Each structure stands twice: as structure tokens, then as C-alpha cells.
mmCIF file of C-alpha atoms in Angstrom:
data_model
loop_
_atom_site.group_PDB
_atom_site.id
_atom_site.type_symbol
_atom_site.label_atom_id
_atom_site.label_comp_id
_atom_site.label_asym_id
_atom_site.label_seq_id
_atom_site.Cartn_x
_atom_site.Cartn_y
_atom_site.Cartn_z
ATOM 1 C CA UNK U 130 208.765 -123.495 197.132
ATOM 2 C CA UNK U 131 211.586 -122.092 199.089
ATOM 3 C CA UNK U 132 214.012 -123.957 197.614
ATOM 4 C CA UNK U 133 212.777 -122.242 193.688
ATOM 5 C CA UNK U 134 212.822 -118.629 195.717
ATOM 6 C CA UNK U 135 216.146 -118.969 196.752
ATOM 7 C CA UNK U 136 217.523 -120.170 193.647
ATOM 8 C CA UNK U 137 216.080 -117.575 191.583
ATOM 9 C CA UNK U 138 217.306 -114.580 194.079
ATOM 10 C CA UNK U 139 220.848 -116.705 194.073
ATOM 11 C CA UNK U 140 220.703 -116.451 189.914
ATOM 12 C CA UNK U 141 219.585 -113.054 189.904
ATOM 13 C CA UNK U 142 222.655 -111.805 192.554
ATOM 14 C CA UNK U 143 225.069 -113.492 191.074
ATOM 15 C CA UNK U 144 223.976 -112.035 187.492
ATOM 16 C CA UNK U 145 224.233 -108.315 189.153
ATOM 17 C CA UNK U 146 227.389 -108.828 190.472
ATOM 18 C CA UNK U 147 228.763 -110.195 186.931
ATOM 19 C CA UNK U 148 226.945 -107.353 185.205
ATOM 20 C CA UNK U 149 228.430 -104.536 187.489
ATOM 21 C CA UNK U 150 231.957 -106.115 187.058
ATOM 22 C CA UNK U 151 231.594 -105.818 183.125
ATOM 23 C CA UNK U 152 230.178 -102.467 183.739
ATOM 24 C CA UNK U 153 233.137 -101.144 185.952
ATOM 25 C CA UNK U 154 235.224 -102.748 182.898
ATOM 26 C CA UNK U 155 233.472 -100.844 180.731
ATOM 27 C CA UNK U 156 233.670 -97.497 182.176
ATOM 28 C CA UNK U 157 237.467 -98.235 183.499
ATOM 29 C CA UNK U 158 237.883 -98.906 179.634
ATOM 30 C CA UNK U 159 236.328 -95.239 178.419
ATOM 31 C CA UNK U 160 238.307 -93.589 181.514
ATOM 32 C CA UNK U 161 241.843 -95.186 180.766
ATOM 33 C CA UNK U 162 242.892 -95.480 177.086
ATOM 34 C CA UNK U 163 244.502 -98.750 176.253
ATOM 35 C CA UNK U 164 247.715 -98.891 174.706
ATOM 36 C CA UNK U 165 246.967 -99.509 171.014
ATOM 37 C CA UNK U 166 243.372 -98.289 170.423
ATOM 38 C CA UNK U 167 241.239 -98.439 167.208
ATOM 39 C CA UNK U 168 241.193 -95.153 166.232
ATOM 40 C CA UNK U 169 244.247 -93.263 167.688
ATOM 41 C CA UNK U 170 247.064 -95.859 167.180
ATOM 42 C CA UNK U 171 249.518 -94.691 164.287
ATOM 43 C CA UNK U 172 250.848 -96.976 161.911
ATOM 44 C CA UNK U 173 253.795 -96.950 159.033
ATOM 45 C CA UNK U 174 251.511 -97.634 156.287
ATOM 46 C CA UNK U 175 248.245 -95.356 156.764
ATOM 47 C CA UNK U 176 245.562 -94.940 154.095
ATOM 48 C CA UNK U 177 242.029 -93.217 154.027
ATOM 49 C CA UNK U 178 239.149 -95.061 154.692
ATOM 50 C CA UNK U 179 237.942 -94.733 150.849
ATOM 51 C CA UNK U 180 241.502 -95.718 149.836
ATOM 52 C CA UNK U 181 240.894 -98.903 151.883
ATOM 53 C CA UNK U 182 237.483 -100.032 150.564
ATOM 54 C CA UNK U 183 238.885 -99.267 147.042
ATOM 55 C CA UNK U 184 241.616 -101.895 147.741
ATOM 56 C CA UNK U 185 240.085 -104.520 149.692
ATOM 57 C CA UNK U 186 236.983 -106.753 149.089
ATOM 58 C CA UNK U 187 234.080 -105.866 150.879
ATOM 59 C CA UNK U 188 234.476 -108.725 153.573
ATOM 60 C CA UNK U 189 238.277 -107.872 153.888
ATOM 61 C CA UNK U 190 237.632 -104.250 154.547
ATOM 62 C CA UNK U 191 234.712 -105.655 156.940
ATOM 63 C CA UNK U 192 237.287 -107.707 158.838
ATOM 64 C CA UNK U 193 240.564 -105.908 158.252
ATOM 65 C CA UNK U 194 239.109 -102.222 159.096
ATOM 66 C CA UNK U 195 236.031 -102.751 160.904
ATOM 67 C CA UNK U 196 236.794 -105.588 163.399
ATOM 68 C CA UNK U 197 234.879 -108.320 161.837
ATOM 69 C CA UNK U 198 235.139 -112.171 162.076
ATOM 70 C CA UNK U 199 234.394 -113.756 158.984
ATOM 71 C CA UNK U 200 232.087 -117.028 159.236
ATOM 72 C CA UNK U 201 233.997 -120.430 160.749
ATOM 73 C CA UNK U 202 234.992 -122.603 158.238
ATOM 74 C CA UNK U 203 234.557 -120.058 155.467
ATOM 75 C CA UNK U 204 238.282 -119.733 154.388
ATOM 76 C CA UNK U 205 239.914 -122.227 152.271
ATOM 77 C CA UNK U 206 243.079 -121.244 154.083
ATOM 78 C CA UNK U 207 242.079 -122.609 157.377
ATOM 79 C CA UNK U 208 243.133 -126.082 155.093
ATOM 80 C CA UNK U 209 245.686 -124.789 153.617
ATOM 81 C CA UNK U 210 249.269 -126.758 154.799
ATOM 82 C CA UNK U 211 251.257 -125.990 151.602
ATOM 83 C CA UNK U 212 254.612 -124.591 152.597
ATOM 84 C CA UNK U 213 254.723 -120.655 151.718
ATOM 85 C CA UNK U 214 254.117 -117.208 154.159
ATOM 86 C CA UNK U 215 251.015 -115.955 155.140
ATOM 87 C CA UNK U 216 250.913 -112.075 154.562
ATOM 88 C CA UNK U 217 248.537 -109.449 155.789
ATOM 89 C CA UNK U 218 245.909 -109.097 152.972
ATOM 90 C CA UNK U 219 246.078 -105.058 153.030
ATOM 91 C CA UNK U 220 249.658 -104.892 153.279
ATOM 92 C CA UNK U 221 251.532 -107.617 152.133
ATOM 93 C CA UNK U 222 253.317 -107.781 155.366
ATOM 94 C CA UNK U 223 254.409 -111.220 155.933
ATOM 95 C CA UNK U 224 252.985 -112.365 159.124
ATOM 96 C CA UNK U 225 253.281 -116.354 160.170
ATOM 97 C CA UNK U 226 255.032 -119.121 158.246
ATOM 98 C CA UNK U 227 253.088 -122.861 157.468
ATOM 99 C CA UNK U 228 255.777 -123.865 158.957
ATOM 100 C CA UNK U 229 253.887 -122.412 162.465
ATOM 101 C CA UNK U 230 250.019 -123.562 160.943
ATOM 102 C CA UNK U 231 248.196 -126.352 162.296
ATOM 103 C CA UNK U 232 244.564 -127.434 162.525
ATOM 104 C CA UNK U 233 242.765 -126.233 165.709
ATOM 105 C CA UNK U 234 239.369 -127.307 164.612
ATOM 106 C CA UNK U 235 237.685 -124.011 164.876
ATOM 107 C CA UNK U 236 237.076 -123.746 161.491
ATOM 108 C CA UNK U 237 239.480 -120.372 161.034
ATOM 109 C CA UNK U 238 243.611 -120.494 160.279
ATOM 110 C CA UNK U 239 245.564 -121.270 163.426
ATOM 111 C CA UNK U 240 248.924 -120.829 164.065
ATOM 112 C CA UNK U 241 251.243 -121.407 166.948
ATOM 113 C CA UNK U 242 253.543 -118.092 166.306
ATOM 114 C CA UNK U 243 253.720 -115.218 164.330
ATOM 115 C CA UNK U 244 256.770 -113.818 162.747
ATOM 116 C CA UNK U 245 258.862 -111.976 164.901
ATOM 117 C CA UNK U 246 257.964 -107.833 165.332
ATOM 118 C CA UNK U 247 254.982 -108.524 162.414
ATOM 119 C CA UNK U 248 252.006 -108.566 164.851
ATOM 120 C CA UNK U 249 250.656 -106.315 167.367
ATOM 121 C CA UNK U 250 247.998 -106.439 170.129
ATOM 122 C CA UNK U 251 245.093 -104.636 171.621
ATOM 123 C CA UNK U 252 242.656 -105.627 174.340
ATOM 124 C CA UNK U 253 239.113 -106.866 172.901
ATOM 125 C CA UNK U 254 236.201 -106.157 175.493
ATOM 126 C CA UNK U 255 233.650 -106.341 172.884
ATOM 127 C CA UNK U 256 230.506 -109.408 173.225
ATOM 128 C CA UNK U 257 230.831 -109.760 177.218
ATOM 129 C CA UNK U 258 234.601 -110.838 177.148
ATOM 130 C CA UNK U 259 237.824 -109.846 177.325
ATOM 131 C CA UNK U 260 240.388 -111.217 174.450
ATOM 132 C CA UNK U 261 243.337 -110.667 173.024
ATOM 133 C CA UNK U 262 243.111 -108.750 169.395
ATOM 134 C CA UNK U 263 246.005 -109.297 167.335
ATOM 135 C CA UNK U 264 246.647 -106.545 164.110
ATOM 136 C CA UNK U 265 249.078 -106.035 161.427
ATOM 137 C CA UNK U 266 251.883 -103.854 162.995
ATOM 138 C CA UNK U 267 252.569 -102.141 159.729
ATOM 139 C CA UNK U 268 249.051 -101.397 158.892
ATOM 140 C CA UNK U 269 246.966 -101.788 161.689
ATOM 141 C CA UNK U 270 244.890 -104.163 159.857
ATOM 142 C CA UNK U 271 242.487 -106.602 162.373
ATOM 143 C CA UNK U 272 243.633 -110.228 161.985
ATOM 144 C CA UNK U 273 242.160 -112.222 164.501
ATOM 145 C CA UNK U 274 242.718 -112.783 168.575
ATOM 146 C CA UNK U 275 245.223 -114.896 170.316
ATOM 147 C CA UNK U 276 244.531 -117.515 173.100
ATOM 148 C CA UNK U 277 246.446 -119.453 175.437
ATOM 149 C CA UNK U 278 245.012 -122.877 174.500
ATOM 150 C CA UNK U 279 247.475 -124.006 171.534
ATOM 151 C CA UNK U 280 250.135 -126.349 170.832
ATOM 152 C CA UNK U 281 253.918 -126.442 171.863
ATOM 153 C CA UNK U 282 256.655 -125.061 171.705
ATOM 154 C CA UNK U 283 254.460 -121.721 172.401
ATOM 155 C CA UNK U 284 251.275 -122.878 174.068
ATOM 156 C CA UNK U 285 249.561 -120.409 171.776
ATOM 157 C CA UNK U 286 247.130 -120.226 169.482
ATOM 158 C CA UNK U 287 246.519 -117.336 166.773
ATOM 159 C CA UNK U 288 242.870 -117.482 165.463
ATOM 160 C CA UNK U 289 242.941 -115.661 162.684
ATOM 161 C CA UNK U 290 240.403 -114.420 159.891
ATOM 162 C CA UNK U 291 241.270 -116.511 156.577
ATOM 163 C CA UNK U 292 240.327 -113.187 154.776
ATOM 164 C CA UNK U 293 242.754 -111.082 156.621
ATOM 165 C CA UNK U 294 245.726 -113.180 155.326
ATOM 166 C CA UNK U 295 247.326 -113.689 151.835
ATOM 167 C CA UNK U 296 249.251 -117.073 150.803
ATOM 168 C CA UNK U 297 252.085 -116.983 149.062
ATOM 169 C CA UNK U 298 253.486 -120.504 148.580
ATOM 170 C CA UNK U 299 257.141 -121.164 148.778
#
């Protein structure tokens, strides 16, 4: 009996002290501004919202404007190894090559390194976690999030949203 007592205050401390730590995050987050947010970054190529949905499919705007993941294994780029340049889908801005592309298994496109000044970042604290968002540094446009878990020569691993990207083969 003791032993079930202590466990279960043990659980429920520990959960506190994680839940305050994401709730200090949280409120640090509203407080301080990060770099490149959402709503108040500026980009070259701006457009109106209704000028975006009028452009994009309704699960590109989803992703591309609104922060979305499209479903794993969903995109038949993810399979995609044909040599070309994959481009941001609302801006044509050409983002990684196939020469960079390789198979992660996660079921979205995965590449090793974008091309050079085509990508920018913001800090993700959305669904209990902190990531790394990467976006279209012409348009602003969400792609996907970056992780340290990938191959060589980078170590890096862009996860990005099949929808978010246009092929253009070579």
C-alpha cells in the first residue's frame, strides 16, 4: 500500500513540475516576442489572406498559412528521388535540391539541407514541445520543422510537408 501511495504522489509531482515549466514557457513566450513570429514577421512577397486561399488548394493554404501538417505518408513526394528542385508551393522559391533528399521513414519529404538563404526559422511551442519551424524566407509560407537527427554531411534533417513543396524535375 505504501509503496502505490508513494508512487502516485511521485507521478503526480513530477507532472506539476513539468506542467509549471511548460507554463513558465508559455507565459515567457507571450512576454518576449520571438524573432520571426506568425503574424508580425514581414516578408518580400506578401499577399492577403483571400489572395492566398484563391491561389492555393485548400490543404496547401491549411499547411502553408495556417501551420498545418498534412497526414504522414500522404505526399507522393516523400518518394520522389528524380533529380530536379523542390520549390515553395506559394512562391515558387526554390528551396532544397534531390540532390539533398533522402528517405527518413517518417512518411513526409526529408532532406539533409536547404538551399542556401531560401529558408527561415521560428520557434514551435505548440502540442507540449518545443521545435524548430522552418518557412519560406520569401513568403513566409510554413514548410515543415527541422531536427537534429539526420544524415551527414549536416546531421540534419528537414521534415517537410509534401504539400508545401513543388517539383520541378531537372
Amino acid at each position: 500500500m505504501k509503496r502505490r501511495y508513494l508512487l502516485e504522489v511521485g507521478t503526480a509531482s513530477l507532472g506539476g513540475i513539468w506542467l509549471s515549466q511548460y507554463l513558465g514557457s508559455a507565459q515567457s513566450k507571450q512576454q518576449q516576442p520571438l524573432p520571426m513570429t506568425k503574424t508580425q514577421e514581414t516578408f518580400p512577397i506578401n499577399k492577403t489572406d483571400a489572395e492566398w486561399q484563391a491561389q492555393l488548394s485548400p490543404e496547401a493554404y491549411k499547411v502553408l498559412r495556417k501551420h498545418g501538417t498534412e497526414r504522414a505518408g500522404s505526399s507522393p513526394l516523400d518518394k520522389n528521388y528524380k533529380a530536379g528542385i523542390y520549390e515553395c508551393a506559394g512562391c515558387g522559391t526554390p528551396m532544397f535540391t534531390s540532390e539533398t533528399k533522402f528517405d527518413s521513414g517518417t512518411g513526409w519529404p526529408s532532406f539533409y539541407q536547404p538551399i542556401e538563404g531560401a529558408v527561415g526559422y521560428t520557434t514551435d511551442r505548440s502540442f507540449f514541445m518545443t521545435r524548430t519551424e522552418v518557412h519560406c524566407s520569401q513568403c513566409g509560407g510554413h514548410l515543415g520543422h527541422v531536427f537534429d537527427d539526420g544524415p551527414q554531411p549536416t546531421g540534419k534533417r528537414y521534415c517537410m510537408n509534401g504539400v508545401s513543396l513543388k517539383f520541378v524535375p531537372a
